[in-house]
Coordinates of C-alpha atoms and ligand atoms in Angstrom, one line a residue:
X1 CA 15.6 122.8 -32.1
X2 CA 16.8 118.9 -30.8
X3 CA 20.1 118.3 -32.1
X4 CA 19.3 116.1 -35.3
X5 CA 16.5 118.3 -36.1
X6 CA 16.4 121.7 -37.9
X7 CA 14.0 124.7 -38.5
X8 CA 13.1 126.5 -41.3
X9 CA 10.5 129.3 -41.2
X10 CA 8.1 129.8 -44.1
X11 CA 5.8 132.8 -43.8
X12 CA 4.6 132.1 -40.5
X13 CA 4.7 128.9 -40.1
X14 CA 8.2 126.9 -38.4
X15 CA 8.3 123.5 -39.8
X16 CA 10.7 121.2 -38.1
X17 CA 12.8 119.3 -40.2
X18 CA 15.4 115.9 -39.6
X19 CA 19.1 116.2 -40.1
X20 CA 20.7 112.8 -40.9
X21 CA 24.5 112.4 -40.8
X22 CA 26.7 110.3 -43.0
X23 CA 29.3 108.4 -41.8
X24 CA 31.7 111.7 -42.3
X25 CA 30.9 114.9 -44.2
X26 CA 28.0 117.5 -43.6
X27 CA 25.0 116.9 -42.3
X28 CA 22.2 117.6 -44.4
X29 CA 18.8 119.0 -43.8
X30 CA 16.3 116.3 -44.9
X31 CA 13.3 118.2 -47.0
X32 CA 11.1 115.8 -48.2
X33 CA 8.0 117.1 -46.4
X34 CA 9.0 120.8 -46.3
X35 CA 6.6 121.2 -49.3
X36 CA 3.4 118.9 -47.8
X37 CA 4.1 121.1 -44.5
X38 CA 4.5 124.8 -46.0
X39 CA 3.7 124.8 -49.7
X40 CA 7.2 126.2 -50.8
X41 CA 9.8 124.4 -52.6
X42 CA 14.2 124.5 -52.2
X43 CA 15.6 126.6 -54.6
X44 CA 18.9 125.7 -55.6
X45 CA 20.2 125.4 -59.3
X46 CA 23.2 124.1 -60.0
X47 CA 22.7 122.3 -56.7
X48 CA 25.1 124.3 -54.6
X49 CA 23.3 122.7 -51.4
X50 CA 21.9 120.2 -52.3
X51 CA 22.8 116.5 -51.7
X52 CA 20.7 114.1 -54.4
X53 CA 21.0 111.2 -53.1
X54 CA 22.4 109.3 -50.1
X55 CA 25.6 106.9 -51.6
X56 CA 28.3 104.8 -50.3
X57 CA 31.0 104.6 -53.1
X58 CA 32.7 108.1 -52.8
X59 CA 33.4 111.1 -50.6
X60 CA 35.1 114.2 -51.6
X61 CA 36.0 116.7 -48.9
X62 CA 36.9 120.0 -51.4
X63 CA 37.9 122.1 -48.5
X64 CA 41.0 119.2 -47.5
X65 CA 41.5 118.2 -51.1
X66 CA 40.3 114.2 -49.9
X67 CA 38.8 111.9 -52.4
X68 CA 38.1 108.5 -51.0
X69 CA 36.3 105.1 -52.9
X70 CA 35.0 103.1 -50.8
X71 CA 36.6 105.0 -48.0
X72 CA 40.1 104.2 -49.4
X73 CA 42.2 107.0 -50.5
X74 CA 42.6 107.6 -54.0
X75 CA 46.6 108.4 -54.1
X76 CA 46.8 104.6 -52.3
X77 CA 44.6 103.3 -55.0
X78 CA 46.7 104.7 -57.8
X79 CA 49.9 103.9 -56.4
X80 CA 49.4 100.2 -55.1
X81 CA 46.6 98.8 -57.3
X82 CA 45.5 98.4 -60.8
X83 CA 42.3 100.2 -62.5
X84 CA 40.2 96.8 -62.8
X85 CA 40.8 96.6 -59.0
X86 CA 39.3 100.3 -58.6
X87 CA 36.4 99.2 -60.9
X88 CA 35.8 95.8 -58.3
X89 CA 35.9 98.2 -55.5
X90 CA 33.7 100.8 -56.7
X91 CA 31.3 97.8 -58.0
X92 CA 31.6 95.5 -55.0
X93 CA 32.5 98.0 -52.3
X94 CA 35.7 96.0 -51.1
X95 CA 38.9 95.4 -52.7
X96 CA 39.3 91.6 -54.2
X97 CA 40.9 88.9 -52.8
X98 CA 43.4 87.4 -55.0
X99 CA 40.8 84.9 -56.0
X100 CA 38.3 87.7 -56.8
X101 CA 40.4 90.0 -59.0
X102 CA 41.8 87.1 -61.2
X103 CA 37.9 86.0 -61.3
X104 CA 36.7 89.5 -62.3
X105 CA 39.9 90.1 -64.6
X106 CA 39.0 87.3 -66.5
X107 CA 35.0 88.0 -66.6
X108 CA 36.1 91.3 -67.8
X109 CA 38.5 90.2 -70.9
X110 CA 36.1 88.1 -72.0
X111 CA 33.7 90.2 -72.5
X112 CA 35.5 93.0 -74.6
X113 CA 34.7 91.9 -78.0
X114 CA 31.5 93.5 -79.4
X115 CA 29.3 92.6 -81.8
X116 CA 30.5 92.1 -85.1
X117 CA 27.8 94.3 -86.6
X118 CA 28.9 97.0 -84.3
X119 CA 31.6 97.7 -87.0
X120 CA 29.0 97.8 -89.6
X121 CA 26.6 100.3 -87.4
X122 CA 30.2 102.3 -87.1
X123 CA 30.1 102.6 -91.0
X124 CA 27.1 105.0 -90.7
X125 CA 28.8 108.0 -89.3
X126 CA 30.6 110.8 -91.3
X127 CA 34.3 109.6 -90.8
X128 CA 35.3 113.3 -89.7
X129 CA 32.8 112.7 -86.3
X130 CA 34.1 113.6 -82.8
X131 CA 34.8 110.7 -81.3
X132 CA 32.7 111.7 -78.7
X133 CA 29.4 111.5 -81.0
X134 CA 30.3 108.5 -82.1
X135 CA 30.4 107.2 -78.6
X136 CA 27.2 108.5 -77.8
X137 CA 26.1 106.8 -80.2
X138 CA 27.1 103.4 -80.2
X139 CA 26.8 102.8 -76.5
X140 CA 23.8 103.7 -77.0
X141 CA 23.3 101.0 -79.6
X142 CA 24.6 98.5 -77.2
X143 CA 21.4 98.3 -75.8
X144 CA 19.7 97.3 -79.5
X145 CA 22.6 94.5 -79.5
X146 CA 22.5 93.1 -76.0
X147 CA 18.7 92.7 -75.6
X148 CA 19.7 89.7 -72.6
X149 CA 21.1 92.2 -69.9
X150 CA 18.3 95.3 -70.6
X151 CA 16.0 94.0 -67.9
X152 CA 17.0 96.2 -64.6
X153 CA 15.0 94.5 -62.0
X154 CA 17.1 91.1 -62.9
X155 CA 20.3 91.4 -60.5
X156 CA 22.0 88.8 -63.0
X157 CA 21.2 91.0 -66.0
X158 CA 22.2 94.2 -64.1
X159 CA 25.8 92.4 -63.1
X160 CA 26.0 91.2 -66.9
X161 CA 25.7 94.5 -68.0
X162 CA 27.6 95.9 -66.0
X163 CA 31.2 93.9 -66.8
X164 CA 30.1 93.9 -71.0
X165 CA 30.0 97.9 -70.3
X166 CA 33.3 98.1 -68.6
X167 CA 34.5 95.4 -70.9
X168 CA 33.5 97.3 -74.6
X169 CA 33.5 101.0 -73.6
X170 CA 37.3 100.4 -74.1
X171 CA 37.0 98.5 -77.5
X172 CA 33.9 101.0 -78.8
X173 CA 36.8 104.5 -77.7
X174 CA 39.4 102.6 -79.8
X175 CA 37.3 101.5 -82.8
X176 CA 36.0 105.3 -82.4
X177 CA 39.5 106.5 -82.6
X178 CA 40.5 103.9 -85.5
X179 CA 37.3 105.2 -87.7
X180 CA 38.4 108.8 -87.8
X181 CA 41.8 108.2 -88.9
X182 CA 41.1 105.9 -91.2
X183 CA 42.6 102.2 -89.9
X184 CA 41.4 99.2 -89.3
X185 CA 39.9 98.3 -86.0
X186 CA 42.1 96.0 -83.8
X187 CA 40.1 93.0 -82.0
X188 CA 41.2 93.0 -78.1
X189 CA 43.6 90.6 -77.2
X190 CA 42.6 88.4 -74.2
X191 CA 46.8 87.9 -73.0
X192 CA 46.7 91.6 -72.5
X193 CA 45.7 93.6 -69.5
X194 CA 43.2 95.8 -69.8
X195 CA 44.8 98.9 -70.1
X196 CA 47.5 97.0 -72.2
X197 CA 45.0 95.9 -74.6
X198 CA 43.6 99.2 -74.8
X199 CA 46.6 100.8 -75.6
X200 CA 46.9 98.1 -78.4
X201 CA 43.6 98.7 -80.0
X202 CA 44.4 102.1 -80.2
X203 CA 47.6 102.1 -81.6
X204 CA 48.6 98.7 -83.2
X205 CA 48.0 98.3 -87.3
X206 CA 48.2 94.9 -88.6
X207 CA 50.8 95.5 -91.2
X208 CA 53.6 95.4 -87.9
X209 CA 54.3 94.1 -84.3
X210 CA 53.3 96.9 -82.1
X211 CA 54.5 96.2 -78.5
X212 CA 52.8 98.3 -75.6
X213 CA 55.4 100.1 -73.5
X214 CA 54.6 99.1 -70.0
X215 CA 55.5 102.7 -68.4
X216 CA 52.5 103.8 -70.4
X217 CA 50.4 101.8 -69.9
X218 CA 51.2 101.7 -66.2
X219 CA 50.6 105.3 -66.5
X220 CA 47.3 105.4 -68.3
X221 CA 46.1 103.0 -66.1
X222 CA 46.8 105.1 -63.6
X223 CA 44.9 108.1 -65.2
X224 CA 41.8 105.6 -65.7
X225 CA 41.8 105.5 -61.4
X226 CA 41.9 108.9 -61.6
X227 CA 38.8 108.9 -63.3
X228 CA 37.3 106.5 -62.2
X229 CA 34.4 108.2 -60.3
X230 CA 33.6 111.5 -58.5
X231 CA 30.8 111.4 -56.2
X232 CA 27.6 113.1 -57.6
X233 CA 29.0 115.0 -60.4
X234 CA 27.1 116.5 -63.5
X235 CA 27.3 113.0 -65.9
X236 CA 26.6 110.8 -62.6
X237 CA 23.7 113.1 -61.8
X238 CA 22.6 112.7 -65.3
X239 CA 23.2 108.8 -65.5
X240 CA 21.1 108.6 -62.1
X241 CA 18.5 110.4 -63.5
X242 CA 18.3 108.7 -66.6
X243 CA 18.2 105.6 -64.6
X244 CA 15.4 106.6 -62.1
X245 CA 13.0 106.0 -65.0
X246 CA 13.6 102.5 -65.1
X247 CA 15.5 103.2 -68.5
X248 CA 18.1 100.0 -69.6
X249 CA 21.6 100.5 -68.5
X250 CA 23.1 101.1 -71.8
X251 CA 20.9 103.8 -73.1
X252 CA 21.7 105.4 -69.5
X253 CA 25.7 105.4 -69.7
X254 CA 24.9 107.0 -73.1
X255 CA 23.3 109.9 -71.2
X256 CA 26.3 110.4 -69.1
X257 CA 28.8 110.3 -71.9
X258 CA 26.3 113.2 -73.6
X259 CA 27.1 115.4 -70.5
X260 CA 30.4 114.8 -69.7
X261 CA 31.2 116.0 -73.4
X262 CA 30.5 119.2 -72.0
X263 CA 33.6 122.2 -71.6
X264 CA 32.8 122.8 -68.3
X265 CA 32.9 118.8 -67.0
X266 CA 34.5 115.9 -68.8
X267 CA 35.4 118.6 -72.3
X268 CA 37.9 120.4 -69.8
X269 CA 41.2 118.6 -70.7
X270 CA 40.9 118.8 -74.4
X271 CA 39.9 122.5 -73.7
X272 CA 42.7 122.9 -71.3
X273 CA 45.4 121.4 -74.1
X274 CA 44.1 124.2 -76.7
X275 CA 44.2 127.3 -74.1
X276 CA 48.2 125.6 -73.5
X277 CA 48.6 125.4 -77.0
X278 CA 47.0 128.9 -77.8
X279 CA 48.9 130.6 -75.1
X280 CA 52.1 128.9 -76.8
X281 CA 55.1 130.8 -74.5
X282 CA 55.7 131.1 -71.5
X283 CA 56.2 135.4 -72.1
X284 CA 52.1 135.2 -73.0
X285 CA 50.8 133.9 -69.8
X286 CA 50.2 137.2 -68.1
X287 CA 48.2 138.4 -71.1
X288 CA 45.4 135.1 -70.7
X289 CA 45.8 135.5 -67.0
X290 CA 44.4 139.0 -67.1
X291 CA 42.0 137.9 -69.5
X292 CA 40.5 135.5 -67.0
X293 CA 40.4 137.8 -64.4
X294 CA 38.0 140.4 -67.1
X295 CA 34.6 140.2 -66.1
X296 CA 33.7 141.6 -69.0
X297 CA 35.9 138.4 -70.8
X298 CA 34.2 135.0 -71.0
X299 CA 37.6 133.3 -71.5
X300 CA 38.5 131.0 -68.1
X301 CA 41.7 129.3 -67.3
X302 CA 40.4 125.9 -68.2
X303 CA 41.6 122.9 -66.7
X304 CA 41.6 125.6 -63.4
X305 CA 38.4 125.6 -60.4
X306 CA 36.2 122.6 -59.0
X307 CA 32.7 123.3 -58.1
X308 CA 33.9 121.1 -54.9
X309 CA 37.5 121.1 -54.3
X310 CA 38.6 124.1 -52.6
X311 CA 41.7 123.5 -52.2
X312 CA 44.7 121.1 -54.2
X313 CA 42.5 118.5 -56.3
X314 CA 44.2 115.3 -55.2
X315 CA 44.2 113.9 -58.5
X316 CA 45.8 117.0 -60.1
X317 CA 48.8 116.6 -57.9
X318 CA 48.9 112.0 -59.0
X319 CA 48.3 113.6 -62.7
X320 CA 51.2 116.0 -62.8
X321 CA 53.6 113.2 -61.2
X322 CA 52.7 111.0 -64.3
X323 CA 53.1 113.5 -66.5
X324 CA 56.6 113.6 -66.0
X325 CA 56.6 109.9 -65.9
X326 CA 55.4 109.9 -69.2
X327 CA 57.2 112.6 -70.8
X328 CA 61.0 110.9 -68.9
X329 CA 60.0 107.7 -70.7
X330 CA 59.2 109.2 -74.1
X331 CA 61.8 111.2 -73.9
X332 CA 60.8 114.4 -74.5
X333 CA 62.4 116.7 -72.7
X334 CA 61.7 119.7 -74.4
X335 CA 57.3 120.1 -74.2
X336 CA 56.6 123.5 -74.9
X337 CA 53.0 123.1 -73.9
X338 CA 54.9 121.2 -70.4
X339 CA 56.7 124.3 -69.5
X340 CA 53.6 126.7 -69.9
X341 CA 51.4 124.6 -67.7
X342 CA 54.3 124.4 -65.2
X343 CA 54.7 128.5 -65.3
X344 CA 50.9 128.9 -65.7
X345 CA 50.5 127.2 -62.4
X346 CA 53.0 129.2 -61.0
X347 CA 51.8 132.2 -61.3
X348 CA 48.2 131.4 -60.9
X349 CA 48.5 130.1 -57.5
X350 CA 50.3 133.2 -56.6
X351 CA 47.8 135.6 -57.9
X352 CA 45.4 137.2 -55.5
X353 CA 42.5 136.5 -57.8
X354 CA 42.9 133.0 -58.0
X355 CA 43.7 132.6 -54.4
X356 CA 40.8 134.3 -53.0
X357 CA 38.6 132.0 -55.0
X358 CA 40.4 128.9 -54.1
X359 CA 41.1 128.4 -57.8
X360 CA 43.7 125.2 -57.7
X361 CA 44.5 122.9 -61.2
X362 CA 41.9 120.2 -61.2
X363 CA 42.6 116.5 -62.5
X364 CA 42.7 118.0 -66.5
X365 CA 45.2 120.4 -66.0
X366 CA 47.9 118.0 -66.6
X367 CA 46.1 114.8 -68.4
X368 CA 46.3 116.7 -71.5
X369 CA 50.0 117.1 -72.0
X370 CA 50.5 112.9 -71.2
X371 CA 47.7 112.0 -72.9
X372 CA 49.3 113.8 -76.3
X373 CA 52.3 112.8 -75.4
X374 CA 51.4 109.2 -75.4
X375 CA 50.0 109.7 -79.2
X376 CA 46.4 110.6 -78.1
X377 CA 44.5 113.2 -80.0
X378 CA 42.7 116.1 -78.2
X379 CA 39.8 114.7 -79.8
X380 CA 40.0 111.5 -77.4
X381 CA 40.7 112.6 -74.2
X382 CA 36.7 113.0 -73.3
X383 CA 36.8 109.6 -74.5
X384 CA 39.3 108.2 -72.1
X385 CA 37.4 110.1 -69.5
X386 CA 34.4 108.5 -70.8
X387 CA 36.2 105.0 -70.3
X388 CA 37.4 105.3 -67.0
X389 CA 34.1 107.5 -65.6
X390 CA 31.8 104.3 -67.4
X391 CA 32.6 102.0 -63.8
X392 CA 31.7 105.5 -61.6
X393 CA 28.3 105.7 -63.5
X394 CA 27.6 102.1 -63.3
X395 CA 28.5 101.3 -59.7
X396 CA 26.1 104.7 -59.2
X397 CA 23.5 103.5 -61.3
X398 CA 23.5 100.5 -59.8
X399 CA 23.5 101.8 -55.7
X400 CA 20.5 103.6 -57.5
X401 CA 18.3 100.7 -58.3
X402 CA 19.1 98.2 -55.5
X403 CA 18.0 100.9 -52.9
X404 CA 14.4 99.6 -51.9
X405 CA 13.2 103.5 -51.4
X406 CA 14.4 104.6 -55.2
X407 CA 12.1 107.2 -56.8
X408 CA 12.2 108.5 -59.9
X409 CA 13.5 112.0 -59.8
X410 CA 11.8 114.7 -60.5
X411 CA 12.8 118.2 -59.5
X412 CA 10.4 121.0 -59.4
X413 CA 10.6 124.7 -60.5
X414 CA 10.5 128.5 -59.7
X415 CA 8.0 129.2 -62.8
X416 CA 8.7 132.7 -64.3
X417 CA 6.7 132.4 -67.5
X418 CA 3.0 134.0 -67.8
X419 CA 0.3 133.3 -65.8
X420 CA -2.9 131.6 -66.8
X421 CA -4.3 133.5 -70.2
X422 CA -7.0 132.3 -72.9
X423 CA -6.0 131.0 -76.4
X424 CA -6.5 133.6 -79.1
X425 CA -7.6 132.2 -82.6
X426 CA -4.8 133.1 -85.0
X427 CA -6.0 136.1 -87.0
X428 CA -6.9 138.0 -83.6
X429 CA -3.3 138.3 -82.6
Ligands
LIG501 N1 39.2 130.7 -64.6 C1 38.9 132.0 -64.2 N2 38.0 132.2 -63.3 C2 37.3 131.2 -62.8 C3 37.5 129.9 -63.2 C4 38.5 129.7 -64.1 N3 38.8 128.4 -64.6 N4 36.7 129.0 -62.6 C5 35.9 129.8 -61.8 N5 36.3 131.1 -61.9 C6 35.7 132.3 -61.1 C7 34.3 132.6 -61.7 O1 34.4 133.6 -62.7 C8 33.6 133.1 -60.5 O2 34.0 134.4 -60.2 P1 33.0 135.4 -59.6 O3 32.6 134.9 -58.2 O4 33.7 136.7 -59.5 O5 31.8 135.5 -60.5 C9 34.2 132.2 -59.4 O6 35.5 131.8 -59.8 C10 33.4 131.0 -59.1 O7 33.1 130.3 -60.3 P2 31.8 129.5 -60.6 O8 31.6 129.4 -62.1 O9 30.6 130.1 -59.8 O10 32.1 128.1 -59.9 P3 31.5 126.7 -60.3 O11 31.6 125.9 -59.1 O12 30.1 126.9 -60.8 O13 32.4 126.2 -61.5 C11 33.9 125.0 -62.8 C12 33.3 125.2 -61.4 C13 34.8 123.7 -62.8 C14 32.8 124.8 -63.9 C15 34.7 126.3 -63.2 O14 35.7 126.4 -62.2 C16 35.3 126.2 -64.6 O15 34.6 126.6 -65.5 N6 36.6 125.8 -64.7 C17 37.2 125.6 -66.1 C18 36.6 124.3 -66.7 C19 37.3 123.1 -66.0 O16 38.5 123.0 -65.9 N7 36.5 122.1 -65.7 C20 36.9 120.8 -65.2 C21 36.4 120.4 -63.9 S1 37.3 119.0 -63.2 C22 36.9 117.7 -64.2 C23 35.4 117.3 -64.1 O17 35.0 117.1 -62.9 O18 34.8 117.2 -65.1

């Protein structure tokens, strides 16, 4: 075996196989012919081993507890810059110029109304919804509303709808949030930042001056970064997929919002701030911790384990900073739920079971208790995830269809069903 090749023995037959190395991480095994040479497929569900794609934008090393965009790390991104600089980055693979990110700030804002019959179309769902249905829904619809920027192998269209996603994901999560509780939606307001203006759809009525607090903003902002994008991940893999068919942009963000509902992906923080809010003291934690180390118990420390990081997720550690940001500015200085994460942690990452299976917080642990205490239901924190992850899917997507060798994918099986058998008229069964 040379050393960028690698053997794999079928039956009797040794098939030689390339390795290709990225720029840093793992080499992988490339087994595109292993099936024309041998006749047997990978098996590998849940894709423990499996890398899907080749991809420039992120790299996540579990084992150090790295996440880099771009190849910048993402504590430097969250400290120094703003979210519509991530979103350039990720899109562009370089950060702006001065010149660029005033350019692409602008482009953005004006593009974040949506159509006015959008608010019509919202009209049609049950006013008790999940937020999250609705915005499955109607980005979605965007695709029936903006028929100019649905043509993927037009790089202008792509790049068009591209910013109107980024742009009206926001506006769509906060008319989504106004429908359910009743209000009136709030047009964006172009003198705002994005995040600012975000805030302000959310929040402001138009009976009274509501005045965004920058510390939040600042810090939701920040939590946006945080989410901005995460390698090949379940919604990303989905969104890719989805795309690989040649399917238009909108109806393929749509897909990824649809998995990243999910408990065990995007679902985790709101499912995180009900196990808090379930366990209620700090004198109950042992009970759920014994609870979620019972096999026989399908209960799990949510907002705990990474299929990839290993070790500290690096945005856990940014999260639970600006939780306390939040929470100074607010305020609050007595958060019950606050105190049992805090003690929960403790005692997890003490506890031999969670230790020997490199169980560490993950980014939702701690969103939770800022995003409630910044006036967000649990029934929108998906959807903020959904708002910041919508530049990740689209600057993946995109990769996607600009690389000239871009197939659609199509996985094959182990089948366990029953073999071939004849049709049996009905009354002889
Ligand atoms: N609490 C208790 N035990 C756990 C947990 C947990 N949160 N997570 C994993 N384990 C155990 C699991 O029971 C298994 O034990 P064993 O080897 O004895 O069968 C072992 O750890 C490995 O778990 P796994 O399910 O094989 O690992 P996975 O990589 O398939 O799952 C995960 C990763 C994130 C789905 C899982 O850790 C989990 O369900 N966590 C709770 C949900 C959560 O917080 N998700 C958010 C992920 S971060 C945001 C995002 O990317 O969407």
């Amino acid at each position: 075996m040379s050393a960028n090749t690698g053997s794999i023995k079928v039956g009797d037959k040794t098939v030689e196989l390339p390795v290709r190395s990225g720029t840093i991480g793992p080499d992988v095994l490339d087994i595109g012919k292993l099936y024309a040479q041998t006749g047997a497929f990978t098996y590998d569900p849940g894709f423990t081993s499996t890398a899907s794609c080749a991809s420039g934008i992120t790299y996540i090393d579990g084992d150090e507890g790295v996440l880099l965009h771009r190849g910048y790390p993402i504590d430097q991104l969250a400290e120094h810059g703003d979210f519509l600089e991530t979103c350039y980055l990720l899109l562009y693979g370089e950060l702006p110029t001065a010149a660029q990110k005033s350019d692409f700030d602008y482009r953005i804002t004006r593009h974040t109304m949506v159509h006015e019959q959008m608010a019509r179309f919202f009209q049609g769902f049950r006013r008790d919804a999940h937020p999250m249905a609705v915005m499955v829904g109607s980005v979605g619809a965007l695709a029936a509303f903006y028929h100019d920027s649905t043509d993927i192998t037009d790089p202008k269209q792509r790049m068009i709808a591209s910013m109107r996603m980024i742009a009206k994901v926001p506006t769509l999560a906060a008319m989504a949030y106004k429908y359910t509780i009743g209000q009136p939606f709030v047009y964006p307001k172009n003198d705002l930042d994005y995040t600012s203006n975000f805030l302000n759809m959310c929040f402001a009525v138009p009976c009274e001056d509501y005045k965004v607090n920058p510390v939040l903003s600042r810090a939701l902002d920040r939590i946006f970064i945080l989410h901005a994008d995460h390698e090949q991940n379940a919604s990303t893999s989905t969104v890719r997929l989805a795309g690989s068919s040649g399917a238009n942009p909108f109806a393929c963000i749509a897909a990824g919002i649809a998995c990243l509902w999910g408990p065990a992906h995007g679902g985790a923080n709101e499912a995180a701030l009900k196990m808090l809010a379930e366990i209620g003291t700090v004198d109950r934690i042992p009970e759920f911790i014994a609870r979620a180390k019972d096999k026989n118990d399908p209960f799990r420390l949510m907002g705990f384990g990474h299929r990839v990081y290993k070790n500290y997720d690096p945005r856990a550690k940014i999260m639970q900073k600006t939780s306390h940001e939040v929470l100074a500015e607010l305020g609050i200085k007595d958060e019950p739920l606050l105190d049992v994460a805090l003690e929960l942690e403790r005692i997890a990452l003490n506890d031999e079971y969670f230790i020997e299976k490199k169980l560490y917080p993950n980014v939702d642990f701690y969103s939770g208790i800022t995003l409630k205490a910044m006036g967000f239901p649990t029934s929108m924190f998906t959807v903020l995830f959904a708002v910041a992850r919508t530049v990740g899917w689209i600057a993946q997507w995109k990769e996607m269809i600009e690389d000239p060798g871009q197939k659609i994918g199509r996985p094959r099986q182990l089948y366990t069903g029953a073999p071939q058998r004849d049709y049996q008229p009905i009354s002889k069964r």
